[in-house]
Amino acid sequence: MKMLNNQKFKMPLNKKMIAPSLLSANFANLQSDIEDCIQGGADMLHLDIMDGHFVPNITFGPPIVEAIRKITRLPLSCHLMISNPDKFIESFVKAGADYISVHTEGAIHLHRTIQFIKDFDKKAGIVLNPATPLEFAYSAAEYVDFILLMSVNPGFGGQEFIKSTLKKIETLKIFLINNGLFNVLIEIDGGVKFDNAIQITNAGADILVCGTGIFNGNIKENIQKMRKLISS
Ligand code: DX5
Ligand code: ZN
């Protein structure tokens, strides 16, 4: 299988990032959709891993991640919506994940799980469901590379953005600044669209996960449109 892009990825400083969520891609033609993501200028690919237990849906596991790894050098961010994530982290690392995030609600010994990811020299993130208070992130914030705030209840694409997330982003941003954690990125996932992207980045988000907002219609143009919006 051919590698779709030849540029080695470099993380740009202070740039707002766009992470297309492949959950809304055409699974029968993933390679073509990923090529469009690359051409549109996506910063990473967001891969939703669901086990039918932690969330009421099932998606895919390491073999698909491995197949995607073979065709792109874009960073792969695996959002693990699974119970007992410790058991599977190594498999996702071996499959080629660069970023791995685990839910605070699913990782019982959160610091140990984070350390487990860091031991593999991968970017570690923690995820909070919309109803989970920010306090769940505070004790682990200094050990992670990013904090993902869910702006929908996880499990499905195409849901509506929960507006109270905006306040949560602002509060988290202030916490990170007050604690000198300038390198910890804030990622937002769920219901991100053209009409709320600016509000979300203005509140302090660094990475926008976007599924239906990008894959419904022309993928390349949608990413470019999103880029223009959040850069203006
Ligand atoms: C939901 C997933 C999201 C989903 C977002 O559980 O974590 O990544 O793909 O899809 P949209 O952008 O359509 O809400
Ligand atoms: Zn996700």
mmCIF file of N, CA and C in Angstrom, residues 2-9 38 71-74:
data_model
loop_
_atom_site.group_PDB
_atom_site.id
_atom_site.type_symbol
_atom_site.label_atom_id
_atom_site.label_comp_id
_atom_site.label_asym_id
_atom_site.label_seq_id
_atom_site.Cartn_x
_atom_site.Cartn_y
_atom_site.Cartn_z
ATOM 1 N N LYS A 2 0.510 2.269 -0.758
ATOM 2 C CA LYS A 2 1.421 3.427 -0.816
ATOM 3 C C LYS A 2 1.156 4.393 0.347
ATOM 4 N N MET A 3 2.236 5.055 0.757
ATOM 5 C CA MET A 3 2.146 6.073 1.807
ATOM 6 C C MET A 3 1.586 7.339 1.177
ATOM 7 N N LEU A 4 0.554 7.930 1.775
ATOM 8 C CA LEU A 4 -0.129 9.029 1.105
ATOM 9 C C LEU A 4 0.598 10.369 1.186
ATOM 10 N N ASN A 5 1.332 10.602 2.266
ATOM 11 C CA ASN A 5 2.059 11.866 2.309
ATOM 12 C C ASN A 5 3.480 11.615 2.767
ATOM 13 N N ASN A 6 4.402 12.405 2.242
ATOM 14 C CA ASN A 6 5.804 12.123 2.512
ATOM 15 C C ASN A 6 6.419 13.049 3.548
ATOM 16 N N GLN A 7 5.677 14.072 3.922
ATOM 17 C CA GLN A 7 6.213 15.032 4.878
ATOM 18 C C GLN A 7 6.164 14.451 6.291
ATOM 19 N N LYS A 8 7.284 14.510 6.977
ATOM 20 C CA LYS A 8 7.288 14.080 8.382
ATOM 21 C C LYS A 8 6.566 15.169 9.173
ATOM 22 N N PHE A 9 5.680 14.737 10.054
ATOM 23 C CA PHE A 9 4.857 15.703 10.773
ATOM 24 C C PHE A 9 5.653 16.491 11.810
ATOM 25 N N ILE A 38 -5.646 14.732 4.213
ATOM 26 C CA ILE A 38 -4.264 15.203 4.068
ATOM 27 C C ILE A 38 -4.238 16.426 3.153
ATOM 28 N N ILE A 71 -0.671 3.949 5.623
ATOM 29 C CA ILE A 71 -0.895 4.820 4.475
ATOM 30 C C ILE A 71 -0.729 6.309 4.772
ATOM 31 N N THR A 72 -0.449 6.666 6.021
ATOM 32 C CA THR A 72 -0.244 8.094 6.291
ATOM 33 C C THR A 72 0.730 8.305 7.437
ATOM 34 N N ARG A 73 1.423 9.449 7.361
ATOM 35 C CA ARG A 73 2.293 9.830 8.475
ATOM 36 C C ARG A 73 1.612 10.851 9.370
ATOM 37 N N LEU A 74 0.387 11.237 9.041
ATOM 38 C CA LEU A 74 -0.337 12.131 9.953
ATOM 39 C C LEU A 74 -0.396 11.477 11.328
#
